[in-house]
Amino acid sequence: MSNVGILEESRAHEGTHESHVLYNRAVELVNRNRVAAARKELEKALQICPRHPGYLSLYGLCMAIESEDYEAARRLCESATRLDPTDPAVRVNLGKVLRLQGDARAAYHEFIAAWKIDKKHPGPASELSRMGIRRPPVLGFLPRSHWANIVLGKVRARALRLGLRIGH
């Protein structure tokens, strides 16, 4: 491959001023729960820069929220992650799509991966706190849904709220 091809490939990820403006508008619209409008802005940005990981990732999230096409949204977000595996925002969007799809375990792993990339980025931390961290069942040899684990879990939770330490 010549240097020109490498340069063109790297430019495909940079975007232009216009595409960045469209992307920033889309982010603002998503934050205001106007996902359909955000998706239209992202479509315009992707026409300018079709392989930009951030644009693909947010477009995938919008697709999952708006049309509930989770498989297509997941594929878009996964391709964005392959294009830039070091961008925590891209991984957070993939995690959100996975959570919407019902795969909480995979979403958790994506949020952890994003957090490990940049521990100061607010996205992974807020998503992890939104998911909550569950303690293991009190009786590990029984399923979490067993009545004994439910009762003992409530006792443990009450004791922890009172400042008592039970067990481990």
PDB file of C-alpha atoms in Angstrom:
ATOM      1  CA  MET A   1       0.000   0.000   0.000  1.00  0.00           C
ATOM      2  CA  SER A   2       1.344   3.434  -0.854  1.00  0.00           C
ATOM      3  CA  ASN A   3       1.587   6.353   1.535  1.00  0.00           C
ATOM      4  CA  VAL A   4      -1.327   7.991  -0.267  1.00  0.00           C
ATOM      5  CA  GLY A   5      -3.603   5.089   0.704  1.00  0.00           C
ATOM      6  CA  ILE A   6      -2.514   5.370   4.328  1.00  0.00           C
ATOM      7  CA  LEU A   7      -3.123   9.107   4.290  1.00  0.00           C
ATOM      8  CA  GLU A   8      -6.569   8.653   2.737  1.00  0.00           C
ATOM      9  CA  GLU A   9      -7.435   5.976   5.307  1.00  0.00           C
ATOM     10  CA  SER A  10      -6.427   8.247   8.201  1.00  0.00           C
ATOM     11  CA  ARG A  11      -8.407  11.142   6.718  1.00  0.00           C
ATOM     12  CA  ALA A  12     -11.472   8.904   6.635  1.00  0.00           C
ATOM     13  CA  HIS A  13     -11.428   8.951  10.439  1.00  0.00           C
ATOM     14  CA  GLU A  14     -10.779  12.678  10.884  1.00  0.00           C
ATOM     15  CA  GLY A  15     -13.950  14.230   9.551  1.00  0.00           C
ATOM     16  CA  THR A  16     -14.396  17.820   8.472  1.00  0.00           C
ATOM     17  CA  HIS A  17     -15.522  20.920  10.277  1.00  0.00           C
ATOM     18  CA  GLU A  18     -18.990  20.464   8.791  1.00  0.00           C
ATOM     19  CA  SER A  19     -19.207  16.818   9.880  1.00  0.00           C
ATOM     20  CA  HIS A  20     -18.048  17.746  13.396  1.00  0.00           C
ATOM     21  CA  VAL A  21     -20.738  20.432  13.607  1.00  0.00           C
ATOM     22  CA  LEU A  22     -23.362  17.895  12.521  1.00  0.00           C
ATOM     23  CA  TYR A  23     -22.041  15.378  15.061  1.00  0.00           C
ATOM     24  CA  ASN A  24     -22.081  17.916  17.911  1.00  0.00           C
ATOM     25  CA  ARG A  25     -25.647  18.838  16.975  1.00  0.00           C
ATOM     26  CA  ALA A  26     -26.566  15.144  17.050  1.00  0.00           C
ATOM     27  CA  VAL A  27     -25.006  14.715  20.506  1.00  0.00           C
ATOM     28  CA  GLU A  28     -27.042  17.653  21.771  1.00  0.00           C
ATOM     29  CA  LEU A  29     -30.217  16.213  20.253  1.00  0.00           C
ATOM     30  CA  VAL A  30     -29.592  12.790  21.826  1.00  0.00           C
ATOM     31  CA  ASN A  31     -29.096  14.480  25.192  1.00  0.00           C
ATOM     32  CA  ARG A  32     -32.520  16.107  24.707  1.00  0.00           C
ATOM     33  CA  ASN A  33     -34.107  12.742  23.760  1.00  0.00           C
ATOM     34  CA  ARG A  34     -34.660  13.848  20.170  1.00  0.00           C
ATOM     35  CA  VAL A  35     -33.147  10.702  18.717  1.00  0.00           C
ATOM     36  CA  ALA A  36     -34.874  10.789  15.305  1.00  0.00           C
ATOM     37  CA  ALA A  37     -33.531  14.285  14.625  1.00  0.00           C
ATOM     38  CA  ALA A  38     -30.085  13.239  15.861  1.00  0.00           C
ATOM     39  CA  ARG A  39     -30.097  10.276  13.513  1.00  0.00           C
ATOM     40  CA  LYS A  40     -30.758  12.579  10.542  1.00  0.00           C
ATOM     41  CA  GLU A  41     -27.830  14.814  11.523  1.00  0.00           C
ATOM     42  CA  LEU A  42     -25.598  11.761  11.839  1.00  0.00           C
ATOM     43  CA  GLU A  43     -26.675  10.509   8.409  1.00  0.00           C
ATOM     44  CA  LYS A  44     -25.448  13.818   6.960  1.00  0.00           C
ATOM     45  CA  ALA A  45     -22.168  13.554   8.896  1.00  0.00           C
ATOM     46  CA  LEU A  46     -21.673   9.965   7.727  1.00  0.00           C
ATOM     47  CA  GLN A  47     -22.150  11.046   4.101  1.00  0.00           C
ATOM     48  CA  ILE A  48     -19.153  13.329   4.581  1.00  0.00           C
ATOM     49  CA  CYS A  49     -17.094  10.918   6.656  1.00  0.00           C
ATOM     50  CA  PRO A  50     -18.491   7.365   6.400  1.00  0.00           C
ATOM     51  CA  ARG A  51     -15.833   5.608   8.512  1.00  0.00           C
ATOM     52  CA  HIS A  52     -15.620   7.953  11.487  1.00  0.00           C
ATOM     53  CA  PRO A  53     -15.864   5.763  14.631  1.00  0.00           C
ATOM     54  CA  GLY A  54     -17.640   8.372  16.748  1.00  0.00           C
ATOM     55  CA  TYR A  55     -20.285   9.047  14.116  1.00  0.00           C
ATOM     56  CA  LEU A  56     -20.868   5.324  13.475  1.00  0.00           C
ATOM     57  CA  SER A  57     -21.094   4.609  17.171  1.00  0.00           C
ATOM     58  CA  LEU A  58     -23.625   7.318  17.956  1.00  0.00           C
ATOM     59  CA  TYR A  59     -25.621   6.409  14.839  1.00  0.00           C
ATOM     60  CA  GLY A  60     -25.758   2.819  16.079  1.00  0.00           C
ATOM     61  CA  LEU A  61     -27.007   3.962  19.473  1.00  0.00           C
ATOM     62  CA  CYS A  62     -29.683   6.119  17.817  1.00  0.00           C
ATOM     63  CA  MET A  63     -30.718   3.166  15.665  1.00  0.00           C
ATOM     64  CA  ALA A  64     -31.077   0.962  18.750  1.00  0.00           C
ATOM     65  CA  ILE A  65     -33.133   3.559  20.615  1.00  0.00           C
ATOM     66  CA  GLU A  66     -35.346   4.693  17.754  1.00  0.00           C
ATOM     67  CA  SER A  67     -35.977   1.653  15.577  1.00  0.00           C
ATOM     68  CA  GLU A  68     -35.005  -1.077  18.055  1.00  0.00           C
ATOM     69  CA  ASP A  69     -32.910  -2.752  15.333  1.00  0.00           C
ATOM     70  CA  TYR A  70     -30.445  -4.003  17.915  1.00  0.00           C
ATOM     71  CA  GLU A  71     -28.481  -6.347  15.651  1.00  0.00           C
ATOM     72  CA  ALA A  72     -27.738  -3.668  13.046  1.00  0.00           C
ATOM     73  CA  ALA A  73     -26.981  -1.159  15.801  1.00  0.00           C
ATOM     74  CA  ARG A  74     -24.631  -3.623  17.476  1.00  0.00           C
ATOM     75  CA  ARG A  75     -22.801  -4.299  14.199  1.00  0.00           C
ATOM     76  CA  LEU A  76     -22.334  -0.554  13.622  1.00  0.00           C
ATOM     77  CA  CYS A  77     -21.006  -0.007  17.129  1.00  0.00           C
ATOM     78  CA  GLU A  78     -18.718  -3.034  16.915  1.00  0.00           C
ATOM     79  CA  SER A  79     -17.277  -1.775  13.616  1.00  0.00           C
ATOM     80  CA  ALA A  80     -16.724   1.629  15.238  1.00  0.00           C
ATOM     81  CA  THR A  81     -14.910  -0.107  18.102  1.00  0.00           C
ATOM     82  CA  ARG A  82     -12.696  -1.957  15.615  1.00  0.00           C
ATOM     83  CA  LEU A  83     -11.885   1.353  13.891  1.00  0.00           C
ATOM     84  CA  ASP A  84     -10.900   3.010  17.188  1.00  0.00           C
ATOM     85  CA  PRO A  85     -10.605   0.579  20.107  1.00  0.00           C
ATOM     86  CA  THR A  86      -9.106   3.283  22.350  1.00  0.00           C
ATOM     87  CA  ASP A  87     -12.070   5.685  22.326  1.00  0.00           C
ATOM     88  CA  PRO A  88     -14.056   5.253  25.561  1.00  0.00           C
ATOM     89  CA  ALA A  89     -17.134   7.026  24.135  1.00  0.00           C
ATOM     90  CA  VAL A  90     -17.352   4.491  21.299  1.00  0.00           C
ATOM     91  CA  ARG A  91     -17.178   1.629  23.810  1.00  0.00           C
ATOM     92  CA  VAL A  92     -19.795   3.273  26.040  1.00  0.00           C
ATOM     93  CA  ASN A  93     -22.193   3.544  23.083  1.00  0.00           C
ATOM     94  CA  LEU A  94     -21.618  -0.132  22.276  1.00  0.00           C
ATOM     95  CA  GLY A  95     -22.329  -0.950  25.918  1.00  0.00           C
ATOM     96  CA  LYS A  96     -25.567   1.034  25.814  1.00  0.00           C
ATOM     97  CA  VAL A  97     -26.684  -0.845  22.698  1.00  0.00           C
ATOM     98  CA  LEU A  98     -25.818  -4.163  24.341  1.00  0.00           C
ATOM     99  CA  ARG A  99     -27.807  -3.196  27.430  1.00  0.00           C
ATOM    100  CA  LEU A 100     -30.802  -2.184  25.294  1.00  0.00           C
ATOM    101  CA  GLN A 101     -30.498  -5.535  23.533  1.00  0.00           C
ATOM    102  CA  GLY A 102     -30.715  -7.266  26.911  1.00  0.00           C
ATOM    103  CA  ASP A 103     -27.094  -8.405  27.177  1.00  0.00           C
ATOM    104  CA  ALA A 104     -26.193  -6.792  30.509  1.00  0.00           C
ATOM    105  CA  ARG A 105     -23.080  -8.926  30.984  1.00  0.00           C
ATOM    106  CA  ALA A 106     -21.536  -7.852  27.658  1.00  0.00           C
ATOM    107  CA  ALA A 107     -22.581  -4.241  28.337  1.00  0.00           C
ATOM    108  CA  TYR A 108     -20.843  -4.372  31.713  1.00  0.00           C
ATOM    109  CA  HIS A 109     -17.641  -5.653  30.066  1.00  0.00           C
ATOM    110  CA  GLU A 110     -17.729  -2.810  27.519  1.00  0.00           C
ATOM    111  CA  PHE A 111     -18.225  -0.211  30.259  1.00  0.00           C
ATOM    112  CA  ILE A 112     -15.304  -1.703  32.210  1.00  0.00           C
ATOM    113  CA  ALA A 113     -13.150  -1.682  29.050  1.00  0.00           C
ATOM    114  CA  ALA A 114     -14.047   1.981  28.457  1.00  0.00           C
ATOM    115  CA  TRP A 115     -13.276   2.822  32.078  1.00  0.00           C
ATOM    116  CA  LYS A 116      -9.863   1.110  31.841  1.00  0.00           C
ATOM    117  CA  ILE A 117      -9.028   3.197  28.760  1.00  0.00           C
ATOM    118  CA  ASP A 118      -9.784   6.495  30.513  1.00  0.00           C
ATOM    119  CA  LYS A 119     -10.655   6.410  34.198  1.00  0.00           C
ATOM    120  CA  LYS A 120     -11.517  10.137  34.124  1.00  0.00           C
ATOM    121  CA  HIS A 121     -14.061   9.867  31.283  1.00  0.00           C
ATOM    122  CA  PRO A 122     -17.553  10.408  32.767  1.00  0.00           C
ATOM    123  CA  GLY A 123     -19.378   7.992  30.430  1.00  0.00           C
ATOM    124  CA  PRO A 124     -18.182   4.615  31.716  1.00  0.00           C
ATOM    125  CA  ALA A 125     -18.446   5.612  35.371  1.00  0.00           C
ATOM    126  CA  SER A 126     -22.011   6.882  35.030  1.00  0.00           C
ATOM    127  CA  GLU A 127     -23.111   3.806  33.071  1.00  0.00           C
ATOM    128  CA  LEU A 128     -21.516   1.464  35.606  1.00  0.00           C
ATOM    129  CA  SER A 129     -23.223   3.262  38.475  1.00  0.00           C
ATOM    130  CA  ARG A 130     -26.518   3.188  36.553  1.00  0.00           C
ATOM    131  CA  MET A 131     -26.197  -0.582  36.192  1.00  0.00           C
ATOM    132  CA  GLY A 132     -25.327  -1.004  39.837  1.00  0.00           C
ATOM    133  CA  ILE A 133     -23.069  -3.641  41.236  1.00  0.00           C
ATOM    134  CA  ARG A 134     -24.772  -6.696  42.639  1.00  0.00           C
ATOM    135  CA  ARG A 135     -23.254  -8.603  45.475  1.00  0.00           C
ATOM    136  CA  PRO A 136     -22.876 -12.336  45.022  1.00  0.00           C
ATOM    137  CA  PRO A 137     -25.718 -14.439  46.442  1.00  0.00           C
ATOM    138  CA  VAL A 138     -25.368 -15.154  50.165  1.00  0.00           C
ATOM    139  CA  LEU A 139     -25.555 -18.879  49.492  1.00  0.00           C
ATOM    140  CA  GLY A 140     -23.414 -19.336  46.397  1.00  0.00           C
ATOM    141  CA  PHE A 141     -24.483 -22.934  45.848  1.00  0.00           C
ATOM    142  CA  LEU A 142     -28.122 -21.833  45.373  1.00  0.00           C
ATOM    143  CA  PRO A 143     -29.458 -19.697  42.512  1.00  0.00           C
ATOM    144  CA  ARG A 144     -29.935 -15.981  43.167  1.00  0.00           C
ATOM    145  CA  SER A 145     -33.719 -16.428  42.797  1.00  0.00           C
ATOM    146  CA  HIS A 146     -33.954 -19.090  45.542  1.00  0.00           C
ATOM    147  CA  TRP A 147     -36.097 -17.930  48.495  1.00  0.00           C
ATOM    148  CA  ALA A 148     -33.237 -18.448  50.973  1.00  0.00           C
ATOM    149  CA  ASN A 149     -30.918 -16.148  48.996  1.00  0.00           C
ATOM    150  CA  ILE A 150     -33.669 -13.550  48.698  1.00  0.00           C
ATOM    151  CA  VAL A 151     -34.393 -13.524  52.447  1.00  0.00           C
ATOM    152  CA  LEU A 152     -30.736 -13.649  53.496  1.00  0.00           C
ATOM    153  CA  GLY A 153     -29.869 -10.996  50.911  1.00  0.00           C
ATOM    154  CA  LYS A 154     -32.435  -8.636  52.440  1.00  0.00           C
ATOM    155  CA  VAL A 155     -31.036  -9.319  55.919  1.00  0.00           C
ATOM    156  CA  ARG A 156     -27.495  -8.649  54.658  1.00  0.00           C
ATOM    157  CA  ALA A 157     -28.588  -5.414  52.944  1.00  0.00           C
ATOM    158  CA  ARG A 158     -30.309  -4.165  56.096  1.00  0.00           C
ATOM    159  CA  ALA A 159     -27.257  -5.036  58.199  1.00  0.00           C
ATOM    160  CA  LEU A 160     -24.968  -3.183  55.782  1.00  0.00           C
ATOM    161  CA  ARG A 161     -27.215  -0.112  55.921  1.00  0.00           C
ATOM    162  CA  LEU A 162     -26.933  -0.221  59.718  1.00  0.00           C
ATOM    163  CA  GLY A 163     -23.162  -0.469  59.471  1.00  0.00           C
ATOM    164  CA  LEU A 164     -22.880  -4.090  60.569  1.00  0.00           C
ATOM    165  CA  ARG A 165     -20.642  -6.482  58.711  1.00  0.00           C
ATOM    166  CA  ILE A 166     -21.978 -10.009  58.261  1.00  0.00           C
ATOM    167  CA  GLY A 167     -20.090 -12.863  56.662  1.00  0.00           C
ATOM    168  CA  HIS A 168     -16.976 -12.369  54.550  1.00  0.00           C
TER     169      HIS A 168
END
